[in-house]
Amino acid sequence: MSNTVIANKFTNGILDPAGEMLGPISSGGRIVAHTAPGCWGPMLTPQLCGGHEVTLPVFVEGAEPGDAVALTVESIVIASAATASGTDKAIDGRFSGDPFVAKKCPKCGQESPANEVKGAGGDAIVCKACGAPAATFEMPNGYTMVFDSERSIGVTVNEGAAAKIAADAWNVMQIPENSVQNPVVLLKKSDLQGVATRTKPFLGQLGTTPPLAFPDSHNAGDFGEFLVGAGHAYAKTREELAQRTDGHLDINKMRQGATVVCPVKVKGAGVYMGDAHAMQSDGEIAGHTCDISAVAVVRVDLIKNLKLDGPVILQHPDDLPFLAKPLSMEEKRKADSLAASYGCGEAEESLPLSFVGTGVNLNLAIDNGISRASGFLGISEDEVKNRVTISGAIEIGRAPGVVTVTLRVPLKLLKNEALAQMLKAKYGG
């Protein structure tokens, strides 16, 4: 058992509870990882069976189903000097039903074929057995972006610069040693040129291992819908889909200083991470954003006897919605005085908590988040809706179906003392 685990191995795209776990790690310990880029790199790599290469899960000593683990992003640093991204389109004939999971060579028909790279561009990724172009996706509109030395600003570049970056793809993106993905900058995309933006890195994948084998990109209620009745080995019934742990969030709040509290559904929890992004607006409306290699440090704290259906987030205070921010001492004094003047005693003590909801679309994701908040807090869904409306917010993590349902939670409703203390430490009170 260790207080620090180096996560330097990656899955083949599948989260398998029967597979290898790193560790063990003790509660209060830290996982240090050089993460591999998510989304586009694995999407362009035929032998990978999911949309990402996340780290192998880490076994947490003492974690049992019915517990929870609090994962705090203590630091995240962009390692890549450049990246590329854009909208996607699956290429007919190169997959069977699901282009993220069931890839195949269009010529020889081999499933999840090994590949090699010959040059640059989409057709440079070819089946190793027969030489046919085998990348499952193309990018209808895309861009290549470079970062400054401080990794604080990104700018999209022209065709010539994109070609030079493609020629040094693995080094420029700082692909980790044990990663097998093809770097997305090989596509040489330059449809956007001279667009400048700020960076705000976060982890798109951070969670615990589900009790059934899931493609990592489908461990959520929106992408997971593609597994229901699928024609491949990772197909799920609707009841089995409910056993997901929602580790694939793409919620831009999962940055340095945030904590996600995740359900434990297998012995040892199986904490994994990856899919770091340089920045992302709410919604990730293009379907993708700037995938990067990153160096992340995540603290792991075991919370016994905290049963969760899905993750809850303690956001960085700067990211909280306006109405969800904790009341200042002066605001609380005014609230208490006002309540007392109407014979209502003091205003309740409350602090913000965000419940993750996922579903096939945003309406169902909101319903899922409200249901999870209701069940956890022991109050009606109608009360949750009222509290969110006047002291919280619904925010989109990813379209089509990941949201956060945030509200200031009365501390008297928190039955788990460890979680209550975490909220107080994060926000005061």
Coordinates of C-alpha atoms in Angstrom, one line a residue:
M1 CA 0.0 0.0 0.0
S2 CA 1.3 3.4 -1.0
N3 CA 0.6 7.1 -0.5
T4 CA 1.6 7.8 -4.1
V5 CA 0.8 5.7 -7.2
I6 CA 2.2 6.5 -10.7
A7 CA -0.4 5.8 -13.3
N8 CA 1.6 5.2 -16.4
K9 CA -0.4 2.4 -18.1
F10 CA -3.5 2.8 -20.2
T11 CA -6.6 0.7 -21.1
N12 CA -7.3 -0.4 -24.6
G13 CA -10.5 1.7 -24.3
I14 CA -12.4 -0.8 -22.0
L15 CA -13.0 -0.4 -18.3
D16 CA -13.0 -4.0 -17.1
P17 CA -13.6 -4.7 -13.4
A18 CA -11.8 -8.1 -13.9
G19 CA -8.8 -6.4 -15.5
E20 CA -5.5 -5.2 -14.0
M21 CA -5.5 -2.5 -11.3
L22 CA -2.5 -0.4 -10.2
G23 CA -1.8 0.3 -6.6
P24 CA -3.1 -0.2 -4.0
I25 CA -3.3 3.3 -2.7
S26 CA -4.3 4.3 0.8
S27 CA -6.9 6.9 1.6
G28 CA -5.3 10.4 1.5
G29 CA -2.8 9.3 -1.1
R30 CA -2.2 10.7 -4.5
I31 CA -2.3 9.4 -8.1
V32 CA 0.2 11.1 -10.4
A33 CA -0.4 10.6 -14.1
H34 CA 0.9 11.7 -17.5
T35 CA -2.5 11.3 -19.2
A36 CA -2.9 10.4 -22.9
P37 CA -5.1 12.6 -25.1
G38 CA -8.7 11.5 -25.4
C39 CA -11.3 11.4 -28.1
W40 CA -9.6 12.1 -31.5
G41 CA -6.4 10.2 -31.0
P42 CA -8.2 7.0 -30.0
M43 CA -10.9 7.6 -32.6
L44 CA -8.1 7.5 -35.2
T45 CA -6.6 4.3 -33.8
P46 CA -8.4 1.2 -35.1
Q47 CA -7.1 -1.2 -32.5
L48 CA -8.6 0.8 -29.5
C49 CA -12.1 -0.3 -28.5
G50 CA -13.3 2.9 -26.9
G51 CA -13.1 6.6 -27.4
H52 CA -10.3 7.2 -25.0
E53 CA -7.1 5.8 -23.5
V54 CA -7.7 6.3 -19.8
T55 CA -5.2 5.2 -17.1
L56 CA -5.5 1.7 -15.7
P57 CA -7.7 1.9 -12.6
V58 CA -6.1 2.3 -9.2
F59 CA -7.1 0.0 -6.3
V60 CA -8.1 2.0 -3.2
E61 CA -7.4 0.1 0.1
G62 CA -10.6 -0.5 2.1
A63 CA -13.0 0.7 -0.6
E64 CA -16.1 -1.5 -0.9
P65 CA -19.4 -1.2 -2.8
G66 CA -21.6 1.3 -1.0
D67 CA -18.7 3.6 -0.1
A68 CA -17.5 6.6 -2.1
V69 CA -14.2 8.1 -3.0
A70 CA -13.5 11.9 -3.1
L71 CA -11.1 12.7 -6.0
T72 CA -9.5 16.2 -5.7
V73 CA -7.6 17.6 -8.7
E74 CA -4.7 19.1 -6.9
S75 CA -2.9 20.1 -10.1
I76 CA -3.2 19.7 -13.9
V77 CA -0.5 21.0 -16.3
I78 CA -0.8 21.0 -20.1
A79 CA 2.1 18.9 -21.5
S80 CA 1.3 19.2 -25.2
A81 CA 2.8 22.1 -27.2
A82 CA 0.0 21.8 -29.9
T83 CA -3.1 19.8 -30.6
A84 CA -6.0 19.6 -33.1
S85 CA -9.7 19.1 -33.0
G86 CA -13.0 19.6 -34.8
T87 CA -16.3 18.1 -35.7
D88 CA -16.5 14.4 -36.5
K89 CA -18.1 12.2 -39.1
A90 CA -17.9 8.4 -39.0
I91 CA -16.7 6.8 -42.3
D92 CA -19.1 4.2 -43.7
G93 CA -17.6 0.7 -44.0
R94 CA -15.0 1.1 -41.3
F95 CA -17.1 0.0 -38.3
S96 CA -19.9 -2.3 -37.3
G97 CA -22.7 -0.3 -35.6
D98 CA -20.6 1.8 -33.3
P99 CA -17.6 3.6 -34.7
F100 CA -16.1 4.2 -31.3
V101 CA -16.2 0.6 -30.2
A102 CA -16.6 -1.8 -33.1
K103 CA -14.0 -0.7 -35.7
K104 CA -13.0 -2.8 -38.7
C105 CA -10.8 -2.7 -41.7
P106 CA -12.9 -1.8 -44.8
K107 CA -10.8 -4.1 -47.1
C108 CA -9.8 -7.2 -45.2
G109 CA -12.6 -7.0 -42.6
Q110 CA -10.3 -7.5 -39.6
E111 CA -11.9 -6.2 -36.3
S112 CA -10.0 -3.7 -34.3
P113 CA -7.0 -4.0 -36.7
A114 CA -3.5 -3.1 -35.8
N115 CA -2.4 -0.1 -37.8
E116 CA 0.6 1.8 -39.0
V117 CA 1.1 5.4 -40.0
K118 CA 2.5 6.3 -43.5
G119 CA 2.9 10.1 -43.7
A120 CA 0.2 12.5 -42.6
G121 CA -3.5 13.1 -43.3
G122 CA -6.5 11.0 -42.7
D123 CA -5.5 8.3 -45.2
A124 CA -2.1 7.9 -43.6
I125 CA -3.5 5.6 -40.9
V126 CA -3.7 2.2 -42.6
C127 CA -4.4 -1.4 -41.7
K128 CA -1.2 -3.2 -40.9
A129 CA -2.4 -6.4 -42.5
C130 CA -3.6 -5.1 -45.9
G131 CA -2.6 -1.4 -46.1
A132 CA -6.1 0.0 -46.6
P133 CA -6.9 3.4 -45.0
A134 CA -8.5 2.4 -41.7
A135 CA -9.2 5.5 -39.5
T136 CA -12.9 5.3 -38.5
F137 CA -13.5 9.1 -38.5
E138 CA -12.9 12.1 -40.6
M139 CA -13.0 15.8 -39.5
P140 CA -15.3 17.9 -41.7
N141 CA -14.2 21.2 -40.0
G142 CA -11.2 21.3 -37.8
Y143 CA -8.2 23.3 -36.7
T144 CA -4.6 22.9 -35.3
M145 CA -3.8 24.9 -32.3
V146 CA -0.4 25.8 -30.7
F147 CA 0.2 26.9 -27.1
D148 CA 2.6 29.5 -25.7
S149 CA 5.4 28.4 -23.4
E150 CA 3.3 29.0 -20.3
R151 CA 0.4 27.1 -21.7
S152 CA -2.0 29.9 -21.0
I153 CA -2.9 31.0 -24.6
G154 CA -3.7 29.0 -27.7
V155 CA -3.9 30.1 -31.4
T156 CA -5.0 28.2 -34.4
V157 CA -2.5 28.0 -37.3
N158 CA -2.4 27.9 -41.1
E159 CA -1.9 25.0 -43.4
G160 CA 1.9 25.3 -43.6
A161 CA 2.2 25.3 -39.8
A162 CA -0.2 22.4 -39.4
A163 CA 1.9 20.4 -41.8
K164 CA 5.1 21.0 -39.9
I165 CA 3.4 20.1 -36.6
A166 CA 2.1 16.8 -38.2
A167 CA 5.6 15.9 -39.1
D168 CA 6.6 15.9 -35.4
A169 CA 3.2 14.7 -34.1
W170 CA 4.2 12.4 -31.2
N171 CA 6.7 14.8 -29.8
V172 CA 4.6 17.9 -30.2
M173 CA 1.6 16.3 -28.4
Q174 CA 3.9 14.7 -25.8
I175 CA 2.2 11.3 -26.3
P176 CA 3.0 9.1 -23.2
E177 CA 5.4 6.2 -23.6
N178 CA 2.8 3.5 -23.1
S179 CA 0.1 5.1 -25.3
V180 CA -0.7 3.5 -28.6
Q181 CA -2.9 6.2 -30.2
N182 CA -2.2 8.1 -33.4
P183 CA -1.9 11.8 -32.6
V184 CA -4.7 13.9 -34.0
V185 CA -2.4 16.6 -35.4
L186 CA -1.6 14.0 -38.1
L187 CA -4.8 15.3 -39.8
K188 CA -3.1 18.7 -40.6
K189 CA -6.4 20.5 -40.2
S190 CA -6.5 24.3 -40.7
D191 CA -10.0 25.4 -41.3
L192 CA -9.8 28.0 -38.5
Q193 CA -6.7 30.3 -38.6
G194 CA -5.7 33.0 -36.2
V195 CA -8.4 32.2 -33.6
A196 CA -6.9 33.0 -30.1
T197 CA -8.3 31.6 -26.9
R198 CA -7.5 31.1 -23.2
T199 CA -6.6 27.8 -21.7
K200 CA -8.4 26.3 -18.6
P201 CA -7.4 22.6 -18.5
F202 CA -9.5 20.0 -16.9
L203 CA -10.0 16.2 -16.9
G204 CA -12.8 15.0 -19.1
Q205 CA -12.6 11.5 -17.5
L206 CA -12.2 11.1 -13.7
G207 CA -14.1 8.4 -11.9
T208 CA -14.5 4.8 -10.7
T209 CA -14.7 1.5 -12.4
P210 CA -18.2 0.1 -13.1
P211 CA -19.1 -3.5 -12.2
L212 CA -19.5 -4.5 -15.8
A213 CA -17.1 -4.0 -18.7
F214 CA -17.8 -0.6 -20.4
P215 CA -16.1 1.2 -23.2
D216 CA -14.6 4.2 -21.4
S217 CA -16.3 6.7 -23.6
H218 CA -19.7 5.1 -23.0
N219 CA -19.5 5.2 -19.2
A220 CA -22.2 7.8 -19.1
G221 CA -25.9 8.0 -19.7
D222 CA -25.7 9.7 -23.1
F223 CA -23.0 7.7 -25.0
G224 CA -24.0 4.7 -23.0
E225 CA -27.3 4.6 -24.8
F226 CA -25.4 3.3 -27.9
L227 CA -24.7 0.1 -25.9
V228 CA -28.3 -0.8 -25.3
G229 CA -29.0 -3.7 -27.7
A230 CA -25.7 -3.2 -29.6
G231 CA -24.3 -5.9 -31.8
H232 CA -20.9 -6.1 -30.2
A233 CA -19.3 -7.7 -27.1
Y234 CA -20.0 -4.7 -24.8
A235 CA -23.8 -4.5 -25.4
K236 CA -25.9 -3.7 -22.4
T237 CA -29.5 -4.0 -21.3
R238 CA -31.1 -0.9 -20.0
E239 CA -30.8 -2.4 -16.5
E240 CA -27.1 -3.0 -17.0
L241 CA -26.6 0.5 -18.3
A242 CA -27.9 1.8 -14.9
Q243 CA -24.7 0.3 -13.4
R244 CA -22.5 2.9 -15.0
T245 CA -20.5 5.2 -12.8
D246 CA -20.6 8.2 -15.1
G247 CA -16.8 8.7 -15.1
H248 CA -16.9 10.3 -18.6
L249 CA -18.2 13.7 -17.8
D250 CA -16.6 16.3 -19.9
I251 CA -17.6 18.9 -17.3
N252 CA -15.3 21.8 -17.5
K253 CA -15.6 22.4 -13.7
M254 CA -13.3 19.3 -13.2
R255 CA -10.2 21.5 -13.1
Q256 CA -7.5 22.2 -10.5
G257 CA -9.2 22.8 -7.1
A258 CA -12.4 20.8 -7.8
T259 CA -13.4 17.6 -6.1
V260 CA -15.7 14.9 -7.5
V261 CA -17.2 12.4 -5.1
C262 CA -17.7 9.1 -6.9
P263 CA -19.7 5.9 -6.1
V264 CA -17.7 2.8 -5.4
K265 CA -19.3 -0.1 -7.2
V266 CA -16.4 -2.6 -7.2
K267 CA -14.0 -3.7 -4.5
G268 CA -11.1 -1.2 -4.5
A269 CA -13.1 1.5 -6.4
G270 CA -10.8 1.4 -9.5
V271 CA -10.0 5.1 -9.8
Y272 CA -9.0 6.2 -13.4
M273 CA -8.5 9.4 -15.3
G274 CA -7.7 10.9 -18.7
D275 CA -9.2 12.8 -21.6
A276 CA -7.7 16.1 -20.5
H277 CA -8.8 19.2 -22.4
A278 CA -7.0 22.5 -22.7
M279 CA -10.3 24.4 -22.6
Q280 CA -14.0 23.9 -23.3
S281 CA -17.2 26.0 -23.2
D282 CA -20.3 24.7 -21.5
G283 CA -21.8 22.0 -23.7
E284 CA -18.8 21.0 -25.9
I285 CA -21.2 21.7 -28.7
A286 CA -18.7 20.7 -31.5
G287 CA -18.6 17.2 -29.9
H288 CA -14.9 17.7 -29.3
T289 CA -12.4 20.2 -27.9
C290 CA -8.6 20.5 -27.6
D291 CA -7.4 17.1 -26.4
I292 CA -4.0 17.2 -24.7
S293 CA -1.5 15.2 -22.8
A294 CA -1.4 16.5 -19.2
V295 CA 0.4 15.9 -16.0
A296 CA -2.3 15.5 -13.3
V297 CA -2.1 15.0 -9.5
V298 CA -5.3 13.7 -7.9
R299 CA -5.8 13.2 -4.2
V300 CA -7.9 10.2 -3.2
D301 CA -10.0 10.2 0.1
L302 CA -12.2 7.2 1.0
I303 CA -15.6 8.0 2.5
K304 CA -17.1 5.0 4.1
N305 CA -20.8 4.2 3.9
L306 CA -21.7 7.0 1.5
K307 CA -23.9 5.4 -1.1
L308 CA -24.2 7.4 -4.3
D309 CA -26.0 6.6 -7.6
G310 CA -23.7 9.0 -9.5
P311 CA -21.0 11.6 -9.0
V312 CA -21.4 14.8 -7.0
I313 CA -19.0 17.7 -7.5
L314 CA -17.6 20.3 -5.1
Q315 CA -16.8 23.0 -7.6
H316 CA -13.9 25.4 -7.3
P317 CA -15.5 28.4 -5.6
D318 CA -14.8 30.6 -8.6
D319 CA -16.8 28.3 -10.8
L320 CA -20.0 28.3 -8.7
P321 CA -23.2 29.7 -10.3
F322 CA -24.1 33.1 -8.8
L323 CA -27.1 31.9 -6.8
A324 CA -25.3 28.9 -5.5
K325 CA -22.3 30.8 -4.0
P326 CA -22.3 30.6 -0.2
L327 CA -23.7 33.6 1.6
S328 CA -21.1 36.0 3.0
M329 CA -21.2 36.8 6.7
E330 CA -22.9 40.1 5.9
E331 CA -25.5 38.4 3.7
K332 CA -26.1 35.8 6.3
R333 CA -26.6 38.5 9.0
K334 CA -29.1 40.2 6.8
A335 CA -30.9 37.0 6.0
D336 CA -31.1 36.1 9.7
S337 CA -32.4 39.5 10.6
L338 CA -35.0 39.4 7.9
A339 CA -36.2 35.9 8.9
A340 CA -36.4 36.9 12.6
S341 CA -38.4 40.0 11.8
Y342 CA -41.1 37.7 10.3
G343 CA -40.9 35.2 13.2
C344 CA -39.0 32.6 11.2
G345 CA -35.9 32.3 13.4
E346 CA -32.6 32.1 11.5
A347 CA -32.0 31.4 7.9
E348 CA -30.9 27.8 7.3
E349 CA -27.2 26.9 7.1
S350 CA -26.5 25.7 3.5
L351 CA -23.5 25.1 1.2
P352 CA -23.4 24.3 -2.5
L353 CA -23.3 20.8 -4.0
S354 CA -23.5 19.8 -7.6
F355 CA -25.2 16.5 -8.6
V356 CA -24.2 15.0 -12.0
G357 CA -27.1 13.9 -14.2
T358 CA -26.7 12.0 -17.5
G359 CA -29.1 10.7 -20.1
V360 CA -29.7 10.3 -23.8
N361 CA -30.7 14.0 -24.1
L362 CA -30.4 17.1 -21.9
N363 CA -34.0 16.8 -20.6
L364 CA -33.4 13.3 -19.4
A365 CA -30.0 14.2 -18.0
I366 CA -31.7 17.0 -15.9
D367 CA -34.4 14.5 -14.7
N368 CA -31.6 12.1 -13.7
G369 CA -29.7 14.8 -11.8
I370 CA -32.8 16.0 -10.0
S371 CA -33.8 12.4 -9.1
R372 CA -30.3 11.7 -7.8
A373 CA -30.4 14.9 -5.6
S374 CA -33.8 14.0 -4.3
G375 CA -32.8 10.4 -3.4
F376 CA -29.6 11.5 -1.8
L377 CA -31.0 14.4 0.3
G378 CA -34.3 12.6 1.2
I379 CA -36.5 15.4 -0.2
S380 CA -39.1 15.5 -3.0
E381 CA -38.1 16.2 -6.6
D382 CA -40.4 19.2 -6.4
E383 CA -38.4 20.6 -3.5
V384 CA -35.1 20.0 -5.4
K385 CA -36.5 22.0 -8.4
N386 CA -37.5 24.9 -6.2
R387 CA -34.2 25.0 -4.4
V388 CA -32.2 24.8 -7.7
T389 CA -34.3 27.6 -9.1
I390 CA -33.7 30.1 -6.3
S391 CA -30.3 28.9 -4.9
G392 CA -28.6 27.1 -7.7
A393 CA -28.5 26.4 -11.4
I394 CA -28.7 23.7 -14.1
E395 CA -25.5 23.8 -16.3
I396 CA -24.6 21.8 -19.4
G397 CA -21.4 19.7 -19.2
R398 CA -21.7 18.0 -22.5
A399 CA -24.3 17.9 -25.2
P400 CA -26.2 15.6 -25.8
G401 CA -26.7 14.6 -22.1
V402 CA -24.5 15.6 -19.2
V403 CA -25.5 18.3 -16.7
T404 CA -24.8 19.5 -13.2
V405 CA -27.8 20.2 -10.9
T406 CA -26.4 22.6 -8.4
L407 CA -28.1 23.9 -5.2
R408 CA -27.2 25.1 -1.8
V409 CA -27.9 22.1 0.4
P410 CA -29.1 22.5 4.0
L411 CA -26.4 21.0 6.1
K412 CA -29.0 19.3 8.3
L413 CA -29.8 17.1 5.3
L414 CA -26.3 15.7 5.0
K415 CA -26.3 12.5 6.9
N416 CA -22.6 11.7 6.1
E417 CA -20.4 13.7 8.4
A418 CA -17.3 13.2 6.3
L419 CA -19.0 14.8 3.3
A420 CA -20.4 17.7 5.5
Q421 CA -16.9 18.4 6.7
M422 CA -15.5 18.4 3.1
L423 CA -18.1 21.0 2.2
K424 CA -17.3 23.2 5.2
A425 CA -13.6 22.9 4.4
K426 CA -14.2 23.9 0.8
Y427 CA -16.6 26.7 1.2
G428 CA -16.4 27.7 4.9
G429 CA -19.3 27.4 7.5

